[in-house]
mmCIF file of C-alpha atoms in Angstrom:
data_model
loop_
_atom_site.group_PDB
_atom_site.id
_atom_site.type_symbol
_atom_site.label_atom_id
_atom_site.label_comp_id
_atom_site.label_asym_id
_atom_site.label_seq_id
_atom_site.Cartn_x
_atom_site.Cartn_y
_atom_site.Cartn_z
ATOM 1 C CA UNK A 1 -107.924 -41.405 -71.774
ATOM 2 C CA UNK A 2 -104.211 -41.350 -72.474
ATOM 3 C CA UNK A 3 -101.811 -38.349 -72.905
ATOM 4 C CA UNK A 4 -98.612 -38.267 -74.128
ATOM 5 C CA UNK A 5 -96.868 -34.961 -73.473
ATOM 6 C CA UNK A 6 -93.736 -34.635 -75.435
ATOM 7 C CA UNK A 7 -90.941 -32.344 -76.269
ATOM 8 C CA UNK A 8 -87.287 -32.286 -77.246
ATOM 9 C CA UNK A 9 -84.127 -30.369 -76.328
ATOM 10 C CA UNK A 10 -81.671 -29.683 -79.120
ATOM 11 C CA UNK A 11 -78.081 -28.073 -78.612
ATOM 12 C CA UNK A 12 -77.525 -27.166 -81.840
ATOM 13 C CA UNK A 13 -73.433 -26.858 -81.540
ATOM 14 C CA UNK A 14 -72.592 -30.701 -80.909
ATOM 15 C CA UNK A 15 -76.234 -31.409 -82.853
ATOM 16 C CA UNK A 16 -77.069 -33.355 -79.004
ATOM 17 C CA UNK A 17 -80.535 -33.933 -78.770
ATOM 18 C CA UNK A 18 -82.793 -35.468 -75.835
ATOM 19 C CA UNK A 19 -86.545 -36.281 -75.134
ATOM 20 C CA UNK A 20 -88.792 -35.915 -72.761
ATOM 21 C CA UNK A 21 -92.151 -37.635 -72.231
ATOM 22 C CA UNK A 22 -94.725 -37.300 -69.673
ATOM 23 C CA UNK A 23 -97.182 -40.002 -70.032
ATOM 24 C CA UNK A 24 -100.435 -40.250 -68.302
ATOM 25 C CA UNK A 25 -102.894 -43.181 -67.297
ATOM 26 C CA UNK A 26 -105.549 -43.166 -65.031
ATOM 27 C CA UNK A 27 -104.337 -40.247 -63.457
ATOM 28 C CA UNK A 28 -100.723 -41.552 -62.811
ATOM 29 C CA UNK A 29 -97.985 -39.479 -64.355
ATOM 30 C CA UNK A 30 -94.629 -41.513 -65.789
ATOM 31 C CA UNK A 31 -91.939 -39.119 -66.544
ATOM 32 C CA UNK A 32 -89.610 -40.459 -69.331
ATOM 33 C CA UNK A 33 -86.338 -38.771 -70.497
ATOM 34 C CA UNK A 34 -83.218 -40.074 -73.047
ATOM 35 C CA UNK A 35 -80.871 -38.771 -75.058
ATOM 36 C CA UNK A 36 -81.638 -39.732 -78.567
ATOM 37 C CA UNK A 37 -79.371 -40.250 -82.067
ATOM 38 C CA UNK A 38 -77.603 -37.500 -83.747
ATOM 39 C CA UNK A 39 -80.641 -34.991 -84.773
ATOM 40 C CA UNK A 40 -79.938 -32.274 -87.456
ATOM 41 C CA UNK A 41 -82.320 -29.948 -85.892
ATOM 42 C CA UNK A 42 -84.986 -29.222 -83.410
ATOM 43 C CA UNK A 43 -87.263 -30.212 -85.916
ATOM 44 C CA UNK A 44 -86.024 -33.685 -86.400
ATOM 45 C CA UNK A 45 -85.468 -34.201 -82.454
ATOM 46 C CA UNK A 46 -89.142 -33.595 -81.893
ATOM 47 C CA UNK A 47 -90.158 -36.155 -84.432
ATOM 48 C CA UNK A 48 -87.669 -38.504 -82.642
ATOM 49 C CA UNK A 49 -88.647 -37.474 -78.840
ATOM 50 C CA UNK A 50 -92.228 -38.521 -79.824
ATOM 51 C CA UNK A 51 -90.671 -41.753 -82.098
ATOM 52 C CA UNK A 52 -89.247 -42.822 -78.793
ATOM 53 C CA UNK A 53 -92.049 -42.125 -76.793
ATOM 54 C CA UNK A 54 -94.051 -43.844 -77.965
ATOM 55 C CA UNK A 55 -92.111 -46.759 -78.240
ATOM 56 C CA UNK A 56 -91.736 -46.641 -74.709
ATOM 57 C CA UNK A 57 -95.175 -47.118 -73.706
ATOM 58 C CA UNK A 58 -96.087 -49.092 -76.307
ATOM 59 C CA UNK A 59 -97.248 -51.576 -74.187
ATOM 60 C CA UNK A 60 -100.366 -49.476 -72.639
ATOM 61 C CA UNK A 61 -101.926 -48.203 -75.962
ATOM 62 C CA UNK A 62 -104.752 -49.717 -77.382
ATOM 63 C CA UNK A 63 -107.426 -49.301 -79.927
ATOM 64 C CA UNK A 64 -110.115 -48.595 -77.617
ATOM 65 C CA UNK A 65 -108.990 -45.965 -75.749
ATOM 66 C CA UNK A 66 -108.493 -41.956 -76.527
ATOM 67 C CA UNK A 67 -104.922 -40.928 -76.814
ATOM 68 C CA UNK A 68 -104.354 -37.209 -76.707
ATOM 69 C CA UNK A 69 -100.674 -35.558 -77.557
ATOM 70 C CA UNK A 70 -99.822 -32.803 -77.039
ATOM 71 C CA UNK A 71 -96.512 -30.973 -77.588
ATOM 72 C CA UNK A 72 -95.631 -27.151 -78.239
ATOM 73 C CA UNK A 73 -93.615 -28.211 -81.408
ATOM 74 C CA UNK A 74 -96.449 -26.675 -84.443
ATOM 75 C CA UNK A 75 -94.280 -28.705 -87.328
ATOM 76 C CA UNK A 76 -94.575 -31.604 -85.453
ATOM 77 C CA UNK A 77 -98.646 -31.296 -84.593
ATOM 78 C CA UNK A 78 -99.692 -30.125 -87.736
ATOM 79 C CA UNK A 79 -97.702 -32.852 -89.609
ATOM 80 C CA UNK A 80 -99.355 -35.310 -87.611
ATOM 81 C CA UNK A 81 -102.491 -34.135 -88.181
ATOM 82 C CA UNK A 82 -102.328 -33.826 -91.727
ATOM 83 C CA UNK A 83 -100.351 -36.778 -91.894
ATOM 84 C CA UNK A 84 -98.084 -35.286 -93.773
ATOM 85 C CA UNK A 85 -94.172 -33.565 -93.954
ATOM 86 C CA UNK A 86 -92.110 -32.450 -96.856
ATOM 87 C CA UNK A 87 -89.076 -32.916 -95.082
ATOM 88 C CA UNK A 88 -89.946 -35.699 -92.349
ATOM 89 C CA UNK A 89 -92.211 -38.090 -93.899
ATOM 90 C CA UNK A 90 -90.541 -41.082 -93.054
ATOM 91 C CA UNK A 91 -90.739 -39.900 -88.983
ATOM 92 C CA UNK A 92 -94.812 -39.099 -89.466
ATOM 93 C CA UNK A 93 -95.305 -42.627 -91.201
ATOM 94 C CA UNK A 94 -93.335 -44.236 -88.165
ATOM 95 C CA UNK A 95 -94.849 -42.712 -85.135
ATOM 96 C CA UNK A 96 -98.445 -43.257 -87.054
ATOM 97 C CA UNK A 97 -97.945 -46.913 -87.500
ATOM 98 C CA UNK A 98 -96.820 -46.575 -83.635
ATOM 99 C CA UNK A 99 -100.611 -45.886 -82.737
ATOM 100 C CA UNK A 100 -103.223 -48.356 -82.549
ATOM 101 C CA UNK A 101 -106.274 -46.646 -83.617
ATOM 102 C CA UNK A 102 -105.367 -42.913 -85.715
ATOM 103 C CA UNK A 103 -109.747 -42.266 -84.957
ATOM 104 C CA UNK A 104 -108.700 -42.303 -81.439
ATOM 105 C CA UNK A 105 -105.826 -40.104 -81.437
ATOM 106 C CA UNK A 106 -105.792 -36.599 -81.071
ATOM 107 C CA UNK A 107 -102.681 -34.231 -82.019
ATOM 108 C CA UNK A 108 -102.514 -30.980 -80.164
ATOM 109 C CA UNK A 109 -100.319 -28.117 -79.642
ATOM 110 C CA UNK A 110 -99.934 -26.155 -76.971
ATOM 111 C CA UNK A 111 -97.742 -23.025 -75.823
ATOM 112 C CA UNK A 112 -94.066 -23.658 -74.484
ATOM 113 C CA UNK A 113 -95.539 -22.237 -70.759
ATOM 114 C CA UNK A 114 -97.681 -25.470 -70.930
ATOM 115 C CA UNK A 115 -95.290 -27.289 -71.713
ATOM 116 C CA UNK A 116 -92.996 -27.476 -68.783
ATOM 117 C CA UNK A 117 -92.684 -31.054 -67.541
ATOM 118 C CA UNK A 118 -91.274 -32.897 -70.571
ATOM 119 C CA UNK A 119 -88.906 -29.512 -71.340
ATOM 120 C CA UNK A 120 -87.477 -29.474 -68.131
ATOM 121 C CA UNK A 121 -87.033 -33.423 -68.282
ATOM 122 C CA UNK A 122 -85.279 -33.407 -71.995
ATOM 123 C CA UNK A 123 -83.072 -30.475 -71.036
ATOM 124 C CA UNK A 124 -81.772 -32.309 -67.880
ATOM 125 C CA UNK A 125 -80.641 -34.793 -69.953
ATOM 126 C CA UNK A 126 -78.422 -32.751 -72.088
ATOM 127 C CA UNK A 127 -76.937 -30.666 -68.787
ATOM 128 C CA UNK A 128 -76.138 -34.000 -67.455
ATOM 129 C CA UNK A 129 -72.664 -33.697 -68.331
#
């Protein structure tokens, strides 16, 4: 099984947004942090944290294998899993044509508290400077 843990940091004066990805195979963890484009919100920066994600490991996904997600961002999960967002539809299309096999993907929330590694990872990106 794979999981993705994801989450964004948004700093909503100079609109400066980040990711922060903690990806897991066979027990290894690979933490992953950037700073990503202009976002408009939190909302949009967690769509792109898991947009670049995903990206970024594109090359260990495949269709036979689970892949669980997890982030603490509800819009984002519950998009996903509905496969559908009034206002980001074009980020939910792109991050589901990122996945090999949508049967083998699971979208789940979980609480900020759980949610520490890829915070802490997006957010030092943003204090960087």
């Amino acid at each position: 099984m794979i999981q993705i843990q994801t989450d964004a940091a948004f700093r909503q004066s100079t609109k400066e947004s980040a990711a922060g990805i903690v990806f897991v195979k066979n027990k290894e963890q690979i933490p992953l942090k950037s700073s990503l484009k202009h976002c408009e919100s939190n909302h949009e920066a967690e769509f792109q944290a898991l947009i670049w994600g995903l990206k970024q490991v594109q090359a260990e996904l495949n269709d036979n294998e689970i892949i669980q997600i997890q982030s603490d961002s509800e819009i984002l999960v519950t998009s996903l899993q509905k496969q559908y967002a009034k206002h980001y539809q074009k980020e939910v299309d792109e991050i589901l044509g990122l996945l090999p096999n949508l049967d083998m993907v699971f979208f789940i929330w979980i609480p900020d508290n759980k949610n520490k590694g890829p915070h802490q990872l997006a957010w030092q990106v943003l204090n960087q400077d």
